[in-house]
Amino acid sequence: MRCMDVSFLFVGLLTWAKATASECYGSRPIYLFWLLISSVFVLRVLICLIERSILFVGVQDGLTWLLNPPEQNLPLILADHGFDVWIANTRGTRFSRRHTSLDPSQMEFWNWSWDELVAYDLPAVFDHVYKQTGQKIHYVGHSLGTLIALASFSEGLQVDKLKSAALLSPIAYLSYMRTALGVIAAKSFVGEITTLLGLAEFNPKGKPVADFLKSLCTNPVVNCYDLLTSLTGRNCCLNSSTVDLFLRNEPQSTSTKNMVHLAQTVRDGVIAKFNYGRPDYNLMHYGEFRPPIYNISNIPHDLPLFVSYGGNDALADVSDVENLLDSFKFHDGDKLGVQFIKSYGHADFIMGINAKDIVYNQVVAFFKRQN
């Protein structure tokens, strides 16, 4: 097995690639490649090459998939089962803060929301993996990684290169989200004003955002001494040392515009493109007064999907996931697999000590059936 760490410059055609460094993850060698793609963002992707391709996308830093020991994290379990594993990082996080002409200190660098992840970043990663392997791709998404996948697939993007998709703790509809910090933030987050005040980067470890979060923590229902629970709700099956490692690395920077868009998704109860707040602005961007809807039911009915969700998930609430599943009511019956885990919370799907036995074995079996 060969593992490589790749940097992507989005969006465009691959023009050159060069190996520049190597290191190790356990017994698995890791190589650093620079891939130049004509404009604009540089994203980094960890890949373990074997023979069948799987792409992982989560909420932020791709290393979150690897916090558990190798025998307990899904990417390396799949690698050991003979799959190529590619792990994407999200714009703005520590490994993906490069650009052809802009710097993170500039406001324009942060002028994006998850719409751009749907329209540009995910297609660019898919295109590169497909060109490198010549194979259709299995997709694994968690949290935000499910939202951008669902939106992208509903627009007809990637489906010609996609073999199947596993969606863990899927967020799409967020009307019933009940994580304490998320609910308060969505209701009180006047993101348009924040942007006008010049806060383009939403850095949870920077002073402006820290002060904002501190103000939210004065609410008695928010326990900021237990940040993971305040962010995700209660999880059943986490190792405390893994949680400590997670909190040393996460959460990381995103754009304020992205936070505004997520708050709109919570408040409006629909999966739609970014709302610019004024009909004339929306008309300028979309040719219509309101932002277009992502119609999830447009996802091809014969696309193999595996959905796993938890009964204790405060971000992907059961009612919201059931609303999502209703979008698949015309999906081919043998192409949709659903797993419900009553005790699982949001973070259990990527860090749970028993996730291998409860979730990952099911995911491996699902992907193998597609081959």
Coordinates of N, CA, C and O in Angstrom, one line a residue, residues 59-191:
V59 N -16.4 17.5 7.9 CA -16.8 18.9 8.2 C -15.7 19.9 8.0 O -15.8 21.0 7.6
Q60 N -14.4 19.5 8.3 CA -13.3 20.4 8.2 C -12.0 19.7 7.9 O -11.8 19.3 6.8
D61 N -11.1 19.6 8.9 CA -9.8 19.0 8.7 C -9.9 17.5 8.4 O -10.5 16.8 9.2
G62 N -9.3 17.0 7.3 CA -9.4 15.6 7.0 C -8.8 14.7 8.0 O -9.1 13.5 8.1
L63 N -7.9 15.2 8.9 CA -7.2 14.4 9.9 C -8.2 13.9 10.9 O -8.0 12.9 11.7
T64 N -9.4 14.6 11.0 CA -10.4 14.1 12.0 C -10.8 12.7 11.7 O -11.2 11.9 12.6
W65 N -10.8 12.3 10.4 CA -11.1 10.9 10.1 C -10.1 9.9 10.7 O -10.4 8.7 10.9
L66 N -8.9 10.4 11.1 CA -7.8 9.5 11.5 C -7.5 9.6 13.0 O -6.5 9.1 13.5
L67 N -8.4 10.2 13.8 CA -8.1 10.4 15.2 C -8.1 9.1 16.0 O -7.3 8.9 17.0
N68 N -9.0 8.1 15.6 CA -8.9 6.8 16.3 C -7.7 6.0 15.8 O -7.1 6.3 14.8
P69 N -7.3 5.0 16.5 CA -6.2 4.2 16.1 C -6.4 3.6 14.7 O -7.6 3.5 14.3
P70 N -5.4 3.2 14.0 CA -5.6 2.7 12.6 C -6.6 1.6 12.5 O -7.3 1.5 11.5
E71 N -6.6 0.7 13.4 CA -7.6 -0.4 13.3 C -9.0 0.0 13.7 O -9.9 -0.8 13.5
Q72 N -9.2 1.2 14.1 CA -10.5 1.7 14.5 C -11.0 2.9 13.6 O -12.1 3.4 13.9
N73 N -10.2 3.4 12.7 CA -10.7 4.5 11.9 C -11.1 4.0 10.4 O -10.4 3.1 9.9
L74 N -12.2 4.5 9.9 CA -12.7 4.0 8.7 C -11.8 4.1 7.5 O -11.7 3.1 6.7
P75 N -11.1 5.2 7.3 CA -10.2 5.3 6.1 C -9.2 4.1 6.0 O -9.0 3.5 5.0
L76 N -8.5 3.8 7.1 CA -7.5 2.8 7.1 C -8.1 1.4 7.1 O -7.5 0.5 6.6
I77 N -9.3 1.3 7.7 CA -10.0 0.0 7.6 C -10.3 -0.3 6.1 O -10.1 -1.4 5.7
L78 N -10.8 0.7 5.4 CA -11.1 0.5 4.0 C -9.8 0.3 3.2 O -9.8 -0.5 2.3
A79 N -8.7 1.0 3.6 CA -7.4 0.7 2.9 C -7.0 -0.7 3.1 O -6.5 -1.3 2.1
D80 N -7.2 -1.2 4.3 CA -6.8 -2.6 4.5 C -7.7 -3.6 3.8 O -7.3 -4.8 3.6
H81 N -8.8 -3.1 3.4 CA -9.7 -4.0 2.6 C -9.5 -3.8 1.1 O -10.3 -4.4 0.3
G82 N -8.5 -3.1 0.7 CA -8.1 -3.0 -0.7 C -8.6 -1.9 -1.5 O -8.7 -1.9 -2.7
F83 N -9.0 -0.8 -0.8 CA -9.5 0.4 -1.5 C -8.5 1.5 -1.5 O -7.7 1.7 -0.5
D84 N -8.4 2.3 -2.6 CA -7.7 3.6 -2.6 C -8.5 4.5 -1.7 O -9.7 4.6 -1.8
V85 N -7.8 5.2 -0.8 CA -8.5 6.2 0.1 C -7.9 7.6 -0.1 O -6.7 7.8 0.0
W86 N -8.8 8.5 -0.4 CA -8.5 9.9 -0.6 C -9.3 10.7 0.4 O -10.5 10.6 0.5
I87 N -8.6 11.5 1.2 CA -9.2 12.3 2.3 C -9.1 13.8 2.0 O -7.9 14.3 1.9
A88 N -10.2 14.5 1.8 CA -10.1 15.9 1.4 C -10.2 16.8 2.7 O -10.8 16.5 3.7
N89 N -9.5 17.9 2.6 CA -9.6 19.0 3.6 C -10.5 20.1 3.0 O -10.5 20.3 1.8
T90 N -11.1 20.8 3.9 CA -12.0 21.9 3.5 C -11.3 23.2 3.4 O -10.3 23.5 4.2
R91 N -11.7 24.1 2.5 CA -11.2 25.4 2.4 C -11.0 26.1 3.7 O -11.9 26.0 4.6
G92 N -9.9 26.8 3.9 CA -9.8 27.7 5.1 C -9.1 27.0 6.3 O -8.7 27.6 7.2
T93 N -9.1 25.6 6.3 CA -8.5 24.9 7.4 C -7.0 24.9 7.2 O -6.5 25.4 6.2
R94 N -6.3 24.5 8.2 CA -4.8 24.7 8.3 C -4.1 24.1 7.0 O -3.0 24.7 6.7
F95 N -4.6 23.1 6.4 CA -3.9 22.5 5.3 C -4.4 23.1 3.9 O -3.9 22.7 2.9
S96 N -5.4 24.0 4.0 CA -6.0 24.4 2.8 C -6.2 26.0 2.8 O -7.3 26.5 2.7
R97 N -5.1 26.7 3.0 CA -5.1 28.1 3.2 C -4.3 28.8 2.1 O -3.7 29.8 2.3
R98 N -4.2 28.2 0.9 CA -3.4 28.7 -0.2 C -4.3 29.1 -1.3 O -5.4 28.6 -1.5
H99 N -3.8 30.0 -2.2 CA -4.5 30.6 -3.3 C -3.5 31.1 -4.3 O -2.4 31.4 -3.9
T100 N -4.0 31.2 -5.5 CA -3.0 31.7 -6.6 C -2.7 33.2 -6.4 O -1.6 33.6 -6.7
S101 N -3.6 34.0 -5.9 CA -3.4 35.4 -5.9 C -3.8 36.1 -4.6 O -3.4 37.2 -4.3
L102 N -4.6 35.4 -3.7 CA -5.1 36.0 -2.5 C -4.4 35.4 -1.3 O -3.8 34.3 -1.3
D103 N -4.5 36.1 -0.2 CA -3.9 35.7 1.1 C -5.0 35.6 2.1 O -6.0 36.4 2.0
P104 N -5.0 34.7 3.1 CA -6.0 34.6 4.1 C -6.3 35.9 4.9 O -7.4 36.1 5.5
S105 N -5.4 36.9 4.9 CA -5.6 38.1 5.5 C -6.5 39.1 4.7 O -7.0 40.1 5.3
Q106 N -6.8 38.7 3.5 CA -7.7 39.5 2.6 C -9.1 39.0 2.7 O -9.4 37.8 2.7
M107 N -10.0 40.0 2.7 CA -11.5 39.6 2.8 C -11.9 38.7 1.7 O -12.7 37.8 1.8
E108 N -11.4 39.0 0.5 CA -11.9 38.3 -0.7 C -11.6 36.8 -0.7 O -12.3 36.0 -1.3
F109 N -10.5 36.5 0.1 CA -10.1 35.1 0.2 C -11.3 34.3 0.9 O -11.4 33.1 0.6
W110 N -12.1 34.9 1.7 CA -13.1 34.3 2.5 C -14.5 34.5 1.9 O -15.5 34.2 2.5
N111 N -14.6 35.0 0.6 CA -15.9 35.2 0.0 C -16.4 34.0 -0.6 O -16.5 33.8 -1.8
W112 N -16.9 33.1 0.2 CA -17.4 31.8 -0.2 C -18.3 31.2 0.9 O -18.1 31.5 2.0
S113 N -19.2 30.3 0.5 CA -20.0 29.5 1.4 C -19.9 28.1 0.9 O -19.2 27.7 0.0
W114 N -20.8 27.2 1.5 CA -20.7 25.8 1.0 C -21.2 25.7 -0.4 O -21.0 24.6 -1.0
D115 N -21.8 26.7 -1.0 CA -22.2 26.7 -2.4 C -20.9 26.5 -3.3 O -21.0 25.7 -4.2
E116 N -19.8 27.2 -2.9 CA -18.6 27.0 -3.7 C -18.0 25.7 -3.5 O -17.3 25.1 -4.4
L117 N -18.2 25.0 -2.3 CA -17.7 23.7 -2.1 C -18.4 22.7 -3.0 O -17.9 21.8 -3.6
V118 N -19.7 23.0 -3.2 CA -20.6 22.2 -4.1 C -20.2 22.4 -5.6 O -20.0 21.4 -6.3
A119 N -20.0 23.6 -6.0 CA -19.8 23.9 -7.4 C -18.4 23.8 -7.9 O -18.2 23.5 -9.1
Y120 N -17.4 24.0 -7.0 CA -16.0 24.0 -7.4 C -15.1 22.9 -6.8 O -14.5 22.1 -7.5
D121 N -15.1 22.9 -5.4 CA -14.1 22.1 -4.8 C -14.4 20.6 -4.9 O -13.5 19.8 -5.3
L122 N -15.6 20.2 -4.7 CA -15.9 18.8 -4.8 C -15.7 18.3 -6.2 O -15.1 17.2 -6.4
P123 N -16.2 19.0 -7.2 CA -16.0 18.5 -8.6 C -14.5 18.4 -8.9 O -14.1 17.5 -9.6
A124 N -13.7 19.4 -8.4 CA -12.3 19.4 -8.7 C -11.6 18.1 -8.1 O -10.7 17.5 -8.7
V125 N -12.0 17.8 -6.9 CA -11.4 16.6 -6.3 C -11.8 15.3 -7.0 O -11.0 14.5 -7.3
F126 N -13.1 15.3 -7.4 CA -13.6 14.1 -8.1 C -12.9 14.0 -9.5 O -12.4 12.9 -9.8
D127 N -12.7 15.1 -10.2 CA -12.0 15.1 -11.4 C -10.6 14.6 -11.3 O -10.2 13.7 -12.1
H128 N -9.9 15.0 -10.3 CA -8.5 14.6 -10.1 C -8.4 13.1 -9.8 O -7.6 12.4 -10.4
V129 N -9.3 12.7 -8.8 CA -9.2 11.2 -8.4 C -9.5 10.4 -9.7 O -8.9 9.4 -9.9
Y130 N -10.6 10.8 -10.4 CA -11.0 10.0 -11.6 C -9.9 9.9 -12.6 O -9.6 8.9 -13.2
K131 N -9.2 11.1 -12.8 CA -8.1 11.1 -13.8 C -6.9 10.2 -13.4 O -6.3 9.6 -14.2
Q132 N -6.7 10.2 -12.1 CA -5.5 9.4 -11.6 C -5.8 7.9 -11.6 O -4.9 7.1 -11.8
T133 N -7.1 7.5 -11.4 CA -7.4 6.1 -11.2 C -8.1 5.5 -12.4 O -8.1 4.3 -12.5
G134 N -8.9 6.3 -13.1 CA -9.7 5.8 -14.2 C -10.9 5.0 -13.7 O -11.5 4.2 -14.4
Q135 N -11.2 5.2 -12.4 CA -12.3 4.4 -11.8 C -13.4 5.3 -11.3 O -13.1 6.4 -10.8
K136 N -14.6 4.8 -11.3 CA -15.7 5.5 -10.6 C -15.4 5.4 -9.1 O -14.8 4.5 -8.6
I137 N -15.9 6.4 -8.4 CA -15.5 6.7 -7.0 C -16.6 6.3 -6.0 O -17.8 6.7 -6.2
H138 N -16.2 5.7 -4.9 CA -17.1 5.6 -3.8 C -16.9 6.8 -2.9 O -15.8 7.2 -2.7
Y139 N -18.0 7.3 -2.3 CA -17.9 8.5 -1.5 C -18.3 8.3 -0.1 O -19.3 7.6 0.2
V140 N -17.6 8.8 0.9 CA -18.0 8.8 2.3 C -18.0 10.2 2.8 O -17.0 11.0 2.7
G141 N -19.2 10.6 3.3 CA -19.3 12.0 3.8 C -19.9 11.9 5.3 O -20.6 11.0 5.6
H142 N -19.4 12.9 6.1 CA -19.9 13.0 7.4 C -20.3 14.5 7.6 O -19.5 15.4 7.2
S143 N -21.4 14.8 8.2 CA -21.8 16.1 8.6 C -21.8 17.0 7.3 O -22.5 16.7 6.4
L144 N -21.0 18.1 7.3 CA -21.0 19.0 6.2 C -20.6 18.3 4.9 O -21.1 18.6 3.8
G145 N -19.8 17.2 5.0 CA -19.5 16.4 3.8 C -20.7 15.7 3.2 O -20.6 15.4 2.0
T146 N -21.7 15.5 4.0 CA -23.0 14.9 3.4 C -23.8 16.0 2.7 O -24.4 15.8 1.7
L147 N -23.8 17.2 3.3 CA -24.6 18.3 2.7 C -24.1 18.7 1.4 O -24.9 18.8 0.4
I148 N -22.8 18.9 1.2 CA -22.2 19.3 -0.1 C -22.4 18.2 -1.1 O -22.5 18.5 -2.3
A149 N -22.3 16.9 -0.7 CA -22.5 15.8 -1.6 C -23.9 15.8 -2.1 O -24.1 15.7 -3.3
L150 N -24.9 15.8 -1.2 CA -26.3 15.8 -1.6 C -26.6 16.9 -2.5 O -27.3 16.7 -3.6
A151 N -26.2 18.1 -2.2 CA -26.4 19.3 -3.1 C -25.8 19.1 -4.4 O -26.4 19.4 -5.5
S152 N -24.5 18.6 -4.4 CA -23.8 18.5 -5.7 C -24.5 17.4 -6.5 O -24.7 17.6 -7.8
F153 N -24.8 16.2 -5.9 CA -25.4 15.2 -6.7 C -26.8 15.6 -7.3 O -27.2 15.2 -8.4
S154 N -27.5 16.4 -6.5 CA -28.8 16.9 -7.0 C -28.7 17.8 -8.2 O -29.7 17.9 -8.9
E155 N -27.5 18.4 -8.3 CA -27.3 19.3 -9.5 C -26.7 18.5 -10.7 O -26.4 19.1 -11.7
G156 N -26.6 17.2 -10.5 CA -26.1 16.4 -11.6 C -24.6 16.4 -11.7 O -24.0 15.8 -12.6
L157 N -23.9 17.0 -10.7 CA -22.5 17.0 -10.7 C -21.9 15.7 -10.1 O -22.5 15.2 -9.1
Q158 N -20.8 15.2 -10.6 CA -20.1 14.0 -10.2 C -20.8 12.7 -10.4 O -20.1 11.7 -10.3
V159 N -22.1 12.7 -10.7 CA -22.8 11.4 -10.8 C -22.2 10.5 -11.9 O -22.3 9.3 -11.8
D160 N -21.6 11.1 -12.9 CA -21.0 10.2 -14.0 C -19.7 9.6 -13.5 O -19.2 8.6 -14.1
K161 N -19.1 10.1 -12.4 CA -17.9 9.5 -11.9 C -18.1 8.8 -10.5 O -17.2 8.3 -9.9
L162 N -19.3 8.8 -10.1 CA -19.7 8.2 -8.8 C -20.2 6.8 -8.9 O -21.1 6.5 -9.7
K163 N -19.7 5.9 -8.0 CA -20.1 4.6 -8.0 C -21.2 4.4 -6.9 O -22.2 3.7 -7.1
S164 N -20.9 4.9 -5.7 CA -21.9 4.8 -4.6 C -21.5 5.9 -3.5 O -20.4 6.5 -3.6
A165 N -22.3 6.1 -2.5 CA -22.1 7.0 -1.5 C -22.6 6.5 -0.2 O -23.7 6.0 -0.1
A166 N -21.8 6.7 0.9 CA -22.2 6.4 2.3 C -22.2 7.7 3.0 O -21.3 8.5 3.0
L167 N -23.4 8.0 3.6 CA -23.6 9.3 4.2 C -23.8 9.1 5.7 O -24.8 8.5 6.1
L168 N -22.9 9.5 6.5 CA -22.9 9.2 8.0 C -23.3 10.5 8.7 O -22.7 11.6 8.5
S169 N -24.3 10.4 9.5 CA -24.8 11.5 10.3 C -25.2 12.7 9.3 O -24.6 13.8 9.4
P170 N -26.0 12.4 8.3 CA -26.2 13.4 7.3 C -27.0 14.7 7.7 O -28.0 14.6 8.4
I171 N -26.4 15.8 7.4 CA -27.1 17.1 7.6 C -27.5 17.6 6.2 O -26.8 17.7 5.3
A172 N -28.8 17.9 6.1 CA -29.4 18.5 4.9 C -30.4 19.5 5.4 O -30.2 20.7 5.4
Y173 N -31.5 19.0 5.8 CA -32.5 19.8 6.5 C -32.1 19.9 8.0 O -31.6 19.0 8.6
L174 N -32.2 21.2 8.5 CA -31.7 21.4 9.9 C -32.8 22.1 10.7 O -32.4 22.7 11.8
S175 N -34.0 21.9 10.4 CA -35.1 22.6 11.1 C -35.2 22.1 12.6 O -35.6 22.9 13.4
Y176 N -34.9 20.9 12.8 CA -35.0 20.3 14.2 C -33.7 20.2 14.9 O -33.6 19.6 16.0
M177 N -32.6 20.8 14.4 CA -31.4 20.8 15.1 C -31.5 21.3 16.5 O -32.2 22.3 16.7
R178 N -30.9 20.6 17.5 CA -31.1 21.0 18.9 C -29.8 21.1 19.7 O -29.9 21.1 20.9
T179 N -28.7 21.1 19.0 CA -27.5 21.3 19.7 C -27.5 22.8 20.3 O -27.8 23.7 19.6
A180 N -27.2 22.9 21.6 CA -27.4 24.1 22.3 C -26.7 25.3 21.6 O -27.3 26.4 21.4
L181 N -25.5 25.2 21.4 CA -24.7 26.3 20.8 C -25.2 26.6 19.4 O -25.3 27.7 19.0
G182 N -25.5 25.5 18.6 CA -25.9 25.7 17.2 C -27.2 26.5 17.1 O -27.4 27.4 16.3
V183 N -28.2 26.1 17.9 CA -29.5 26.7 17.9 C -29.4 28.2 18.2 O -29.9 29.1 17.5
I184 N -28.7 28.5 19.3 CA -28.5 29.9 19.7 C -27.8 30.7 18.7 O -28.1 31.8 18.3
A185 N -26.7 30.1 18.1 CA -25.9 30.8 17.1 C -26.7 31.1 15.9 O -26.7 32.2 15.3
A186 N -27.5 30.1 15.4 CA -28.3 30.3 14.2 C -29.3 31.4 14.4 O -29.6 32.1 13.4
K187 N -29.9 31.5 15.6 CA -30.9 32.5 15.8 C -30.3 33.9 16.1 O -30.9 34.9 15.7
S188 N -29.1 33.9 16.7 CA -28.6 35.2 17.0 C -27.5 35.7 16.1 O -27.0 36.8 16.2
F189 N -27.0 34.8 15.2 CA -25.9 35.0 14.3 C -26.4 35.9 13.2 O -27.0 35.5 12.2
V190 N -26.2 37.2 13.3 CA -26.6 38.2 12.3 C -25.3 38.3 11.3 O -24.6 39.2 11.4
G191 N -25.2 37.2 10.5 CA -24.0 37.1 9.8 C -23.7 38.2 8.8 O -22.6 38.6 8.5

